[in-house]
Each structure stands twice: as structure tokens, then as C-alpha cells.
Short mmCIF file of C-alpha atoms in Angstrom, two decimals:
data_model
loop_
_atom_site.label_atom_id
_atom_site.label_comp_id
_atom_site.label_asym_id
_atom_site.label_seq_id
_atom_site.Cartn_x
_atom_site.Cartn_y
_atom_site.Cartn_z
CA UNK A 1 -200.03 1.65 -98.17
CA UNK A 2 -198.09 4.60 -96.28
CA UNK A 3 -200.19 3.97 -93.46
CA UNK A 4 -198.69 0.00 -92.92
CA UNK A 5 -195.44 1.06 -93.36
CA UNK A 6 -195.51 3.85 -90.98
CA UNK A 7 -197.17 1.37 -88.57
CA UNK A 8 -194.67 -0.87 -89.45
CA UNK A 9 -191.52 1.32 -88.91
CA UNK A 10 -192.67 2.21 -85.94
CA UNK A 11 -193.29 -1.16 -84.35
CA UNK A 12 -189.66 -1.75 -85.72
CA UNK A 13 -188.50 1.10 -83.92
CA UNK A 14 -190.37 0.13 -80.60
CA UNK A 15 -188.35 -3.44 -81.39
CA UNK A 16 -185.13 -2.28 -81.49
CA UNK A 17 -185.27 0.24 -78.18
CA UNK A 18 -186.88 -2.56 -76.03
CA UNK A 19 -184.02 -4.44 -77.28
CA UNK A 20 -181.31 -1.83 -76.97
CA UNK A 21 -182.59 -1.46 -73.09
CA UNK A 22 -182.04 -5.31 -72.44
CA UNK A 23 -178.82 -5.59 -73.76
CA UNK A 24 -177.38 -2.44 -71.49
CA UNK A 25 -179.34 -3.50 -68.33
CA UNK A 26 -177.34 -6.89 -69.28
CA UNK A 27 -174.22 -4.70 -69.40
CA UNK A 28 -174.92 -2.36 -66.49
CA UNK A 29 -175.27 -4.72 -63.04
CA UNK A 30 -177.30 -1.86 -61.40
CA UNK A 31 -179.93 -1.29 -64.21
CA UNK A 32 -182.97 -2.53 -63.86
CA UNK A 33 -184.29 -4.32 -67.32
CA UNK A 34 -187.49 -3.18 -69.02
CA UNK A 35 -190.87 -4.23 -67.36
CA UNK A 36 -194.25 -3.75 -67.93
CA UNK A 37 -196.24 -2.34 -65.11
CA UNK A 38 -197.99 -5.61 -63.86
CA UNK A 39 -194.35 -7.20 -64.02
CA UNK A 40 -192.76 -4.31 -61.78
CA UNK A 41 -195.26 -4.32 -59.31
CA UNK A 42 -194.73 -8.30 -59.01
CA UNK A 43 -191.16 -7.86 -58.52
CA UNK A 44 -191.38 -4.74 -56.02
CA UNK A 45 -193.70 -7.24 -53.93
CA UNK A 46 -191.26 -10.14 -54.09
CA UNK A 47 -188.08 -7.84 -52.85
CA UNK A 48 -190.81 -6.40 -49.68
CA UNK A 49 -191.44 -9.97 -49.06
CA UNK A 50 -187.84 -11.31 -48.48
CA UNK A 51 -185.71 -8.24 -47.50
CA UNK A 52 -182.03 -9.00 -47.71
CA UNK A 53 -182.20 -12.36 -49.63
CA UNK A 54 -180.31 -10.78 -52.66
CA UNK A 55 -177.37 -9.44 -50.49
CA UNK A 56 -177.13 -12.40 -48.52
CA UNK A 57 -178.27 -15.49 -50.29
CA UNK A 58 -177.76 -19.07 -48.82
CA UNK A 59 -175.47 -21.82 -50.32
CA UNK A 60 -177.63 -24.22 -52.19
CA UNK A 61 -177.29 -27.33 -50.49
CA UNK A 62 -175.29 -29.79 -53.14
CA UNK A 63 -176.83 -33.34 -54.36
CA UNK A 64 -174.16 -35.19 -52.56
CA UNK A 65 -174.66 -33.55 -49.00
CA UNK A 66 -178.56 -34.19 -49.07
CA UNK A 67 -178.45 -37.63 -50.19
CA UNK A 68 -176.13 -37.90 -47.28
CA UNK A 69 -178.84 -36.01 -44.63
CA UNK A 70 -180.89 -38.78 -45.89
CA UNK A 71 -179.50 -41.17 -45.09
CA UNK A 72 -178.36 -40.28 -41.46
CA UNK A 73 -181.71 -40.01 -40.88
CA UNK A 74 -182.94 -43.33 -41.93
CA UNK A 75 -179.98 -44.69 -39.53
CA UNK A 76 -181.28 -42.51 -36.76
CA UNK A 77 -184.98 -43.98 -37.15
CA UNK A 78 -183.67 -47.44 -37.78
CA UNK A 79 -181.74 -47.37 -34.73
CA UNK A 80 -184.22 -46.12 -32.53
CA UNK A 81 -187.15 -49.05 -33.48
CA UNK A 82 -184.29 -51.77 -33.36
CA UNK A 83 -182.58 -50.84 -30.25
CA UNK A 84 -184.69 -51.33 -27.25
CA UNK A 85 -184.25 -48.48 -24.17
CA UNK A 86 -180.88 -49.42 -21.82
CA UNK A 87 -181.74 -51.24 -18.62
CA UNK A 88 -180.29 -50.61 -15.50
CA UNK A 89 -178.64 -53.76 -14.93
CA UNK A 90 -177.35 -53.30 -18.24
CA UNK A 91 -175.79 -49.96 -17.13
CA UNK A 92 -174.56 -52.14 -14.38
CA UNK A 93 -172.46 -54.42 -16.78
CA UNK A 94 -171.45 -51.77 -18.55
CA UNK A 95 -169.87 -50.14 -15.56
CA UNK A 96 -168.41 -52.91 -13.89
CA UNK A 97 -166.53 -53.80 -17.27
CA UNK A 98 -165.46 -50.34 -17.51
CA UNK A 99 -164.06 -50.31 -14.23
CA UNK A 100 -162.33 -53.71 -14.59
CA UNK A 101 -160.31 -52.30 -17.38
CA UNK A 102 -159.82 -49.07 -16.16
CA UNK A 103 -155.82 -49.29 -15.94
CA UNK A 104 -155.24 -52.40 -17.94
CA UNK A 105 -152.80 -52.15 -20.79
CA UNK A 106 -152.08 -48.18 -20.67
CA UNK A 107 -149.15 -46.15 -21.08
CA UNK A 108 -146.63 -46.86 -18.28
CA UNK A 109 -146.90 -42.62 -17.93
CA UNK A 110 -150.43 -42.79 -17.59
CA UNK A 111 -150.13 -45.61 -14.57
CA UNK A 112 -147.25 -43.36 -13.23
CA UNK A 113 -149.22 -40.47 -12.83
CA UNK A 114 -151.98 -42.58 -11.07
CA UNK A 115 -150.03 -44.00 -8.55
CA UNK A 116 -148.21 -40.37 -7.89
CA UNK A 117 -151.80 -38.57 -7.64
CA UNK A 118 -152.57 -41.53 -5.08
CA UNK A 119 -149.74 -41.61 -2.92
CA UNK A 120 -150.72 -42.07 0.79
CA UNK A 121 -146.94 -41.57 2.44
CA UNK A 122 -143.34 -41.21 1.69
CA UNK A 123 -140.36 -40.82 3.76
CA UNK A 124 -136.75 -41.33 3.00
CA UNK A 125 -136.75 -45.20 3.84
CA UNK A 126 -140.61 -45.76 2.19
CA UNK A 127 -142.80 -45.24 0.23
CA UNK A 128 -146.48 -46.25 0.32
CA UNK A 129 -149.18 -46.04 -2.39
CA UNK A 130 -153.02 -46.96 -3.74
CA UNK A 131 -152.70 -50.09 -5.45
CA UNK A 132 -155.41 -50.05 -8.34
CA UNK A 133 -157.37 -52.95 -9.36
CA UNK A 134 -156.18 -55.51 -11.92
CA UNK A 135 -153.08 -54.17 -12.39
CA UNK A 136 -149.97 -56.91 -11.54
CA UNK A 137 -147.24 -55.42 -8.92
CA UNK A 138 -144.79 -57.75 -10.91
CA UNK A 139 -144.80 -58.07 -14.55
CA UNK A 140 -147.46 -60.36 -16.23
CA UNK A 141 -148.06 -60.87 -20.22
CA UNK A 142 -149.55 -57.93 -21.59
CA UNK A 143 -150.41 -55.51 -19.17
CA UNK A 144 -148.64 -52.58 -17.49
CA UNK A 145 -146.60 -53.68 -13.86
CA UNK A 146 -146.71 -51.53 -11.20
CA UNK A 147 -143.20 -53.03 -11.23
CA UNK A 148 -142.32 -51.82 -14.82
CA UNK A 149 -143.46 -47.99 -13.46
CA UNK A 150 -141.52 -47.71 -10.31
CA UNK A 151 -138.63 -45.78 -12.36
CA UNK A 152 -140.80 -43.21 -13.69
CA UNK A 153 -142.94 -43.14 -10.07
CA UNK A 154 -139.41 -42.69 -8.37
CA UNK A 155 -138.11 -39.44 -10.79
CA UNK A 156 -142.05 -38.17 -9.87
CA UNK A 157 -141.03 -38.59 -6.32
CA UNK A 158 -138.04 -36.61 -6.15
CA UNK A 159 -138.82 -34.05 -8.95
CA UNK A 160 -137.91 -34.96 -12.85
CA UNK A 161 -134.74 -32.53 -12.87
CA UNK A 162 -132.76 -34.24 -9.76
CA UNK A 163 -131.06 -36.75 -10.52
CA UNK A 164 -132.11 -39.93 -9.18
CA UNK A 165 -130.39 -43.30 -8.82
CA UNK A 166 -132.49 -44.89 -6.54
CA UNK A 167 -135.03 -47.60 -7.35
CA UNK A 168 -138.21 -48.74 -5.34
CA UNK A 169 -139.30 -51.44 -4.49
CA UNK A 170 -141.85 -53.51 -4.04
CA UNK A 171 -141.70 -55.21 -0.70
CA UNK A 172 -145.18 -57.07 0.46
CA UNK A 173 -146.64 -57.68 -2.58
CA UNK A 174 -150.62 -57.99 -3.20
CA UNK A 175 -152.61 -59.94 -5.85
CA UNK A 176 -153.71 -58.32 -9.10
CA UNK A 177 -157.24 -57.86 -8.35
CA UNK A 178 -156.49 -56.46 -5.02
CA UNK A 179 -156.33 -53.51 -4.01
CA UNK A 180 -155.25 -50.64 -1.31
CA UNK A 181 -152.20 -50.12 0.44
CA UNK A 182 -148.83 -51.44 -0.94
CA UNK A 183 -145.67 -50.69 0.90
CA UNK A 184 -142.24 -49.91 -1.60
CA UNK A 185 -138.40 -49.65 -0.17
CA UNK A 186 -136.19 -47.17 -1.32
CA UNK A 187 -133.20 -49.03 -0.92
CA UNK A 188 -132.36 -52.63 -0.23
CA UNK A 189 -131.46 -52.15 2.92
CA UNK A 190 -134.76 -50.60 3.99
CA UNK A 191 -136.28 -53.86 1.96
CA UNK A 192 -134.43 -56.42 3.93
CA UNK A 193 -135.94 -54.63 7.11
CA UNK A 194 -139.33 -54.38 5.91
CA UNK A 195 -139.31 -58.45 5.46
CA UNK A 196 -137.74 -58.61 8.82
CA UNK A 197 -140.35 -57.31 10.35
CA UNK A 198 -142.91 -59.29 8.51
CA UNK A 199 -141.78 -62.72 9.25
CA UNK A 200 -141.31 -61.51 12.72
CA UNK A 201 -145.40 -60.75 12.53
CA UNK A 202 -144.07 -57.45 13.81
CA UNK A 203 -145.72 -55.65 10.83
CA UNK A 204 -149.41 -54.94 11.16
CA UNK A 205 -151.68 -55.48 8.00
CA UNK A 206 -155.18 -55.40 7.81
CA UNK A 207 -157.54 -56.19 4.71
CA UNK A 208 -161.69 -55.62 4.67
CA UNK A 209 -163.66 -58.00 2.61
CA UNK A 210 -167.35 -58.59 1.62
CA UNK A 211 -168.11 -62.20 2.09
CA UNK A 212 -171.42 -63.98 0.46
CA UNK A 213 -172.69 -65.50 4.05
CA UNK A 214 -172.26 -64.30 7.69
CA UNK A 215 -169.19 -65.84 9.74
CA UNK A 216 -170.27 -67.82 12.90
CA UNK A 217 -168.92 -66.86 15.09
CA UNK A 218 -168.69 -63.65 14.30
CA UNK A 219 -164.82 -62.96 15.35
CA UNK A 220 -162.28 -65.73 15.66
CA UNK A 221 -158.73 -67.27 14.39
CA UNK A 222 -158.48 -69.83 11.61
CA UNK A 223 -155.29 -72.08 11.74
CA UNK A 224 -155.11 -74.37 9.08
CA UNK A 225 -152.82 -75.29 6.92
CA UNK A 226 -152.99 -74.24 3.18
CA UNK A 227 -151.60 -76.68 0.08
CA UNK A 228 -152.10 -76.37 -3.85
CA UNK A 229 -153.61 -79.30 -5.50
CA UNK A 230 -154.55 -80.06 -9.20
CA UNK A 231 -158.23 -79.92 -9.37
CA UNK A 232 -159.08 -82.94 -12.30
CA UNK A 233 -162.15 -81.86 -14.30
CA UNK A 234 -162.71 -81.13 -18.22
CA UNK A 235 -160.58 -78.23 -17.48
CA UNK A 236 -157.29 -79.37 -15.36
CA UNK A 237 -156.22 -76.75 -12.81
CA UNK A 238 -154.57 -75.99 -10.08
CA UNK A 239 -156.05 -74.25 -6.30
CA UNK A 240 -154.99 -73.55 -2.92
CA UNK A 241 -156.90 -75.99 -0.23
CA UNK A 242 -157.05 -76.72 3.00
CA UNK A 243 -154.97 -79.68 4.43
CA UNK A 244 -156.45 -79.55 8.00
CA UNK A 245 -154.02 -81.55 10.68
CA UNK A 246 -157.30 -82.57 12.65
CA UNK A 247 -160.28 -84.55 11.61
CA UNK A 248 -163.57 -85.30 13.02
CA UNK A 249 -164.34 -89.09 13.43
CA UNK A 250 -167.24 -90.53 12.00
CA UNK A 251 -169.52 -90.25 14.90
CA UNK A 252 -168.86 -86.48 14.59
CA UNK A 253 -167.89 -86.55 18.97
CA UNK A 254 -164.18 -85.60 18.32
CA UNK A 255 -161.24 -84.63 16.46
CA UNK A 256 -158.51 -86.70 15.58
CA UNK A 257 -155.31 -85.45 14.70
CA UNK A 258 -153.68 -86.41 11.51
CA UNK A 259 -150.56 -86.49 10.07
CA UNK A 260 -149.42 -83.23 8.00
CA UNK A 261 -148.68 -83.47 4.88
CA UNK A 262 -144.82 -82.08 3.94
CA UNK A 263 -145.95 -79.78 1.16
CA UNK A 264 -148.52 -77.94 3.37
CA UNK A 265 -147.94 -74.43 4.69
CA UNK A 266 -148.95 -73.25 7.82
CA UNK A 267 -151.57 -70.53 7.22
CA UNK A 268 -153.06 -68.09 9.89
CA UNK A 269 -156.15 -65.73 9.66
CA UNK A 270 -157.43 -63.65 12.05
CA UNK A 271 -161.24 -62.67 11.15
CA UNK A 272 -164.15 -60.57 12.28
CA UNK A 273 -167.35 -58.88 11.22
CA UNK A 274 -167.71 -55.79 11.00
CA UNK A 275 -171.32 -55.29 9.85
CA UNK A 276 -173.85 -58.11 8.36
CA UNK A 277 -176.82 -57.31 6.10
CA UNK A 278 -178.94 -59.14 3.58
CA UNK A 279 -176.83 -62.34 3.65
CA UNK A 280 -173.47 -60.96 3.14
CA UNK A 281 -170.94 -59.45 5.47
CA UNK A 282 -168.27 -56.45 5.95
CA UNK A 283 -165.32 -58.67 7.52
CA UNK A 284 -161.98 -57.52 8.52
CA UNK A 285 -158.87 -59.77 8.21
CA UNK A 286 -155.24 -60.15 9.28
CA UNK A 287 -153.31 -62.66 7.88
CA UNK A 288 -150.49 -63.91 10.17
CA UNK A 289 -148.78 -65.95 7.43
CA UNK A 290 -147.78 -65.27 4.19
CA UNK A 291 -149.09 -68.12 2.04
CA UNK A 292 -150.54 -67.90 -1.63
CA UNK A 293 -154.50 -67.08 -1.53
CA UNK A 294 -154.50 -67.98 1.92
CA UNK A 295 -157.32 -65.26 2.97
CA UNK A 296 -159.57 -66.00 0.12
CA UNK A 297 -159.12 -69.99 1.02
CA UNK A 298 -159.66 -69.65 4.44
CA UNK A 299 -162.70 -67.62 4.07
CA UNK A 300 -164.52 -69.52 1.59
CA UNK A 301 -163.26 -73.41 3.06
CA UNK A 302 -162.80 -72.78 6.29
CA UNK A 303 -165.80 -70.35 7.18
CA UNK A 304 -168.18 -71.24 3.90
CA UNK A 305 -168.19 -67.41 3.15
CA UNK A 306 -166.30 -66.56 -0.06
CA UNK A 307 -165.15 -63.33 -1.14
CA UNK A 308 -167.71 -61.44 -3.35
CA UNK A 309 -165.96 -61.51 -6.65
CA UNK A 310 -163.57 -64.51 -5.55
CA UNK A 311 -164.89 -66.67 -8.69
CA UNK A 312 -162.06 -69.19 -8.51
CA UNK A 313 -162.62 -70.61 -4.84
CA UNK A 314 -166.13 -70.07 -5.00
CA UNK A 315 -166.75 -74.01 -6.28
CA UNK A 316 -163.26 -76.25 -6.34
CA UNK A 317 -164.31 -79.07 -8.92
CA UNK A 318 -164.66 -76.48 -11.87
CA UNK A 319 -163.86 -72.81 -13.49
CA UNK A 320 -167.31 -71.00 -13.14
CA UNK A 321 -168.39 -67.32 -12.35
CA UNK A 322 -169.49 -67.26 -8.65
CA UNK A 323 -172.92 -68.10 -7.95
CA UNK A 324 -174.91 -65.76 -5.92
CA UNK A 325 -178.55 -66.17 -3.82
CA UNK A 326 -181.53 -64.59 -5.70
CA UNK A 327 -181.65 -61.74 -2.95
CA UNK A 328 -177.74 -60.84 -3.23
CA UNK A 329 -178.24 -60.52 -7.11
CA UNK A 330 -181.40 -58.87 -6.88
CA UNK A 331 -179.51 -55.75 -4.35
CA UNK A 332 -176.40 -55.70 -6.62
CA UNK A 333 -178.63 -55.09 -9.83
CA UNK A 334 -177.33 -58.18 -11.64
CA UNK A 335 -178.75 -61.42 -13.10
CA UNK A 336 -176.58 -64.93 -12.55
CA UNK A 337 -175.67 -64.71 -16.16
CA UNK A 338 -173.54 -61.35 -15.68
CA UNK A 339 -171.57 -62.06 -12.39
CA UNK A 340 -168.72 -63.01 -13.95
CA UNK A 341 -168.28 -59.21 -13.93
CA UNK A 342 -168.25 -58.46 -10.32
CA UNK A 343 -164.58 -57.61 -9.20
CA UNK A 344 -162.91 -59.04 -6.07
CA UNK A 345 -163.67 -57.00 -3.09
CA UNK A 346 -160.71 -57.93 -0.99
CA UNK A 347 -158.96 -54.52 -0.09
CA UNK A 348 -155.66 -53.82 2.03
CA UNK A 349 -157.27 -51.17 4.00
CA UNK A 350 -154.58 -50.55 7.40
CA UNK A 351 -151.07 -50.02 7.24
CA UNK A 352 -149.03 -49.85 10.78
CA UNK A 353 -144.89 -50.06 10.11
CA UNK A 354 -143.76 -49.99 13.77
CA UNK A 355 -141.03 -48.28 14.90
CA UNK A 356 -140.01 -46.67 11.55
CA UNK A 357 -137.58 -43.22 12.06
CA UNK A 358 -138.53 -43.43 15.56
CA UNK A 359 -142.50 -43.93 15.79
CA UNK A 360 -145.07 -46.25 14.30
CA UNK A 361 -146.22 -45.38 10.43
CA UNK A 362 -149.74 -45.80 10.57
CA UNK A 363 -151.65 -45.44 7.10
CA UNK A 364 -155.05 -46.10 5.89
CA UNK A 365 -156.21 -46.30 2.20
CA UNK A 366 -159.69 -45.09 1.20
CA UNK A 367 -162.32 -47.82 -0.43
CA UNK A 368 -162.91 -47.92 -4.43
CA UNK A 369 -165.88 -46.76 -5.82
CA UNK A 370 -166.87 -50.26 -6.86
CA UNK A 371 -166.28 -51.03 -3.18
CA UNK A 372 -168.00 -48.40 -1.52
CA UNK A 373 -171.22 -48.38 -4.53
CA UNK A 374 -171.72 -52.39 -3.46
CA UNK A 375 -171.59 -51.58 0.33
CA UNK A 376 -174.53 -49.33 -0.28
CA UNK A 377 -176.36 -51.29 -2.24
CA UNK A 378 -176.25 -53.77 0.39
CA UNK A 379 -176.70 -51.69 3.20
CA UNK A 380 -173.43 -52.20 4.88
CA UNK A 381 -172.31 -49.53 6.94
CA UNK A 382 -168.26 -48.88 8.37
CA UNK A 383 -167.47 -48.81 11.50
CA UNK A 384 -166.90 -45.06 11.80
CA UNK A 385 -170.54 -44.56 10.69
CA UNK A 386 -171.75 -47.22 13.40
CA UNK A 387 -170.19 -44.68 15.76
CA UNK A 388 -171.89 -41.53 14.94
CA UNK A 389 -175.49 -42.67 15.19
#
């Protein structure tokens, strides 16, 4: 009977000092609790293994952030079997689209900036600058003027702390998908001389285009004269045309002259080709008159040869994105369905303001990149290059 209770008190004891160790290693951060031997050696094996994890343990990722790993990566796999690989005509659209609305409805700032980086010449009478495409010189609905900039441009100009009462302005005036050289006044008086000269024909201007067709012959002078008619189909609109004073006679022998009619302006276009490749052409023009469109109508009525990008005098019974021949479409990297995007590619290149502070201003405004990336692709060289081979 002594025997189980010593047994017993001493398993007691045993009890209570096992438990007595476990409650101060609780107590005691750097006291290791009470193992066995097979448990110590596990645990000494487990600290080898991972060395550092219990100084430096990583944040346990929460339920929230994984479900949302999960899910970005079911987007990422569902976008890659639904989306098929970009084609290069496709990068093609997406460029020309980016470049359309490059300047289009930005900060006037922004557009000021532009034009100051660009500036090809200034003097004390003038001022002349890099028109950008599809921006208006005068103010249209919803998109930044060149016109509405000209203050800011002008305090550029002369430095932001002078003071600066002057205002440019614009004095030959170019369309809104245009672009290159643009000639502003610094005063009116400078202004009034500048359209002197031009109705005088005494101020030089000359524009390149790429046509769609070759011009025969391949250097001449169009005079015809240019009036705006309303075009009657499901969509009424209005174009320029041709309202020629001569006619041929039905046994196609000779012309007959005809009367003019009064609302017709006399419109003058001096042409020629530059270089010819693949169907299209590199054409220089001067226009000797001043009428609305008149170098896009004469080109595309007169000579059959519209302006790449020209798609409103490309047909004259409707409102349709130019059509283009298989090959042209094939060496711009477009389909007929996307040339609608294609820009106009009419650009005031030459500058020459004679006599100005005592010798001729002569100016010349480099080519776009849209310009310049659709010459190569249609293997159209400039002049300059024809001259160092």
C-alpha cells in the first residue's frame, strides 16, 4: 500500500514540475518549453532547415488579396484566348487615328508651346510657323484655333515678363487638314502689305501633294474657273467644281467657248511632278489665285488625280471615304474599309516673301511623319535625294 502511494506522489510530483516549466517558458519569451528528446531533435532540424524564418517571417497573404490574384489571372488567360495577335494594318489604323487627333481639342498652352517649339522665322514685321494637321487657323466648334493661341504664342515670342501689346496675325490662311508653312503679321500694317503682295502674285507659295494617278503631262498650268454647287443626293451638300469657259463639241475636233457663269471665280494652278511610282505621284503646286479648294479641285477634275486623303472631291455625287486601286492599298498597309483614316497630304512646303527688310524671306517647312512614312512606303523619293545618286 506504501509502495502505490509513493509511486503515486511521485508521478504527482513529476506532474506538477513539467507543469511548473510550461507555465514559466510561457512567461519567459526566451525559454525554451520542456521536450522530450525525439521532440528536440525534430525542432533543432526544423530551425537548420529554414535559417532566419523566425526573425524575419513573411506577411501571410490575406483572403481578400488572393481571391483578388485570382482573379487577375483568369482575366489575363481569358484575354489572351479571346483576343487574337494585332495585325499590322491594324497598327496602321491605330496610328493614323492617333495622329489625326494628335492636337485636336487640347489646352490652348499645350498648342502654344507646339507652335513656339516649331517656329521656322521671326522678324519684327513676321512671323512664320509649322501649321499642324487638323487644327483650324480660325476658330471652329470645339477645337483649339491657332487663332485663339496667337496671344499666348506672341508673350512666347517676346519673353513672358515684357510686356506685350502686340497681336499676330494670321494673314494667308490654310485649310484645317493642311499643313506647313503659315505666314502671321505683327501689326496691321505689316498685314495689309502681306495681302498686297499676294493679290499682286508677288508672293511666292508653293505646296507638295501626293496624287492617286500620274499627271499627263507631267508639268503644266490649269486655268479654269472654280464655282460651288449643291451636290443633290440622299445627303445634300455643297462642293467646289469646275465651270470651264470652253467646251469640246460633240465630234470631240474643237473647243467652243462658252459663256461664264457670274458666280465663277477665276482659279489658276501651276503643277508638276516631281517623282511617280506605283500609280501615285509627288506633285508640286502653286496656286496663282486664291479661291476656296481650288488646288484639291483642280487636281482631282481637271487632271483626274486627287489628293491622297482628299475624301470629299474624290467622287462629287456622294460623301464617301476615297477609294483607292488594290496596289495603292496594298503599299500603304490598308484595306478599302479603313481609308477613311488616311489624312490629306497637301502640305505648304516653300515660303519666298520678296523684298521684306531689304531681301527676299525664303523659308521651307519640313514634311510630317505621316507624310514622309507614306512617301516611303510608296517609294517616292524628293528631289534633293534624286540629286545625290
Amino acid at each position: 500500500m506504501n509502495c502505490y502511494k509513493t509511486a503515486a506522489t511521485v508521478g504527482d510530483h513529476m506532474f506538477f514540475s513539467l507543469l511548473k516549466s510550461r507555465t514559466i517558458s510561457r512567461r519567459l519569451p526566451n525559454t525554451k518549453p520542456f521536450l522530450s528528446r525525439s521532440q528536440s531533435q525534430a525542432a533543432e532540424s526544423s530551425s537548420e532547415a529554414s535559417p532566419g524564418q523566425h526573425t524575419a517571417d513573411k506577411p501571410r497573404l490575406r483572403a481578400i488579396d488572393l481571391a483578388r490574384k485570382v482573379r487577375q489571372e483568369k482575366a489575363r488567360t481569358r484575354t489572351e484566348q479571346t483576343e487574337p495577335p494585332v495585325s499590322a494594318m491594324q497598327q496602321r489604323v491605330t496610328e493614323l487615328k492617333r495622329f489625326s487627333l494628335q492636337l485636336q481639342n487640347v489646352h490652348p498652352n499645350v498648342l502654344a508651346k507646339h507652335l513656339h517649339k516649331n517656329l521656322l522665322y521671326q522678324d519684327k514685321d513676321v512671323v512664320i510657323i509649322n501649321k499642324p494637321y487638323g487644327v483650324p487657323v480660325r476658330a471652329d466648334s470645339g477645337v483649339t484655333s491657332i487663332t485663339s493661341v496667337l496671344p499666348v504664342l506672341s508673350k512666347m515670342l517676346d519673353g513672358l515678363k515684357v510686356k506685350n501689346d502686340s497681336n499676330l496675325l494670321p494673314c494667308l490662311s490654310l485649310e484645317k487638314d493642311s499643313t506647313g508653312v503659315l505666314l502671321l503679321a505683327r501689326s496691321e500694317a505689316a498685314a495689309e502689305n502681306i495681302l498686297d503682295l499676294s493679290r499682286n502674285n508677288q508672293l511666292e507659295r508653293r505646296y507638295w501633294v501626293i496624287t492617286v494617278g500620274v499627271p499627263v503631262p507631267s508639268e503644266g498650268l490649269i486655268d479654269i474657273p472654280i464655282i460651288e454647287r449643291e451636290v443633290s443626293s440622299p445627303q445634300p451638300h455643297f462642293k467646289m467644281t469646275l465651270s470651264p469657259l470652253y467646251r469640246m463639241n460633240e465630234a470631240g475636233e474643237k473647243l467652243t467657248k462658252v459663256r461664264g457663269h457670274r458666280q465663277a471665280h477665276p482659279a489658276v494652278t501651276k503643277y508638276r511632278v516631281l517623282d511617280s511610282s506605283y500609280g501615285c505621284s509627288l506633285v508640286e503646286l502653286q496656286a496663282l489665285t486664291g479661291v476656296k479648294h481650288q488646288m484639291r479641285v483642280h487636281m482631282a477634275y481637271a487632271l483626274g488625280c486627287p489628293i491622297l486623303g482628299d475624301h470629299k472631291y474624290s467622287h462629287w455625287s456622294k460623301l464617301a471615304p476615297q477609294k483607292l486601286p488594290e496596289g495603292v492599298l496594298k503599299k500603304l498597309g490598308l484595306e478599302q474599309t479603313k481609308s477613311r483614316h488616311l489624312p490629306l497630304h497637301l502640305h505648304a512646303r516653300h515660303l519666298v516673301l520678296p523684298g521684306h527688310s531689304g531681301s527676299d524671306v525664303s523659308t521651307s517647312c519640313p514634311l510630317p511623319k505621316y507624310f514622309i512614312k507614306t512617301l516611303n512606303r510608296l517609294r517616292l523619293t524628293f528631289p534633293e535625294d534624286k540629286n545625290n545618286k
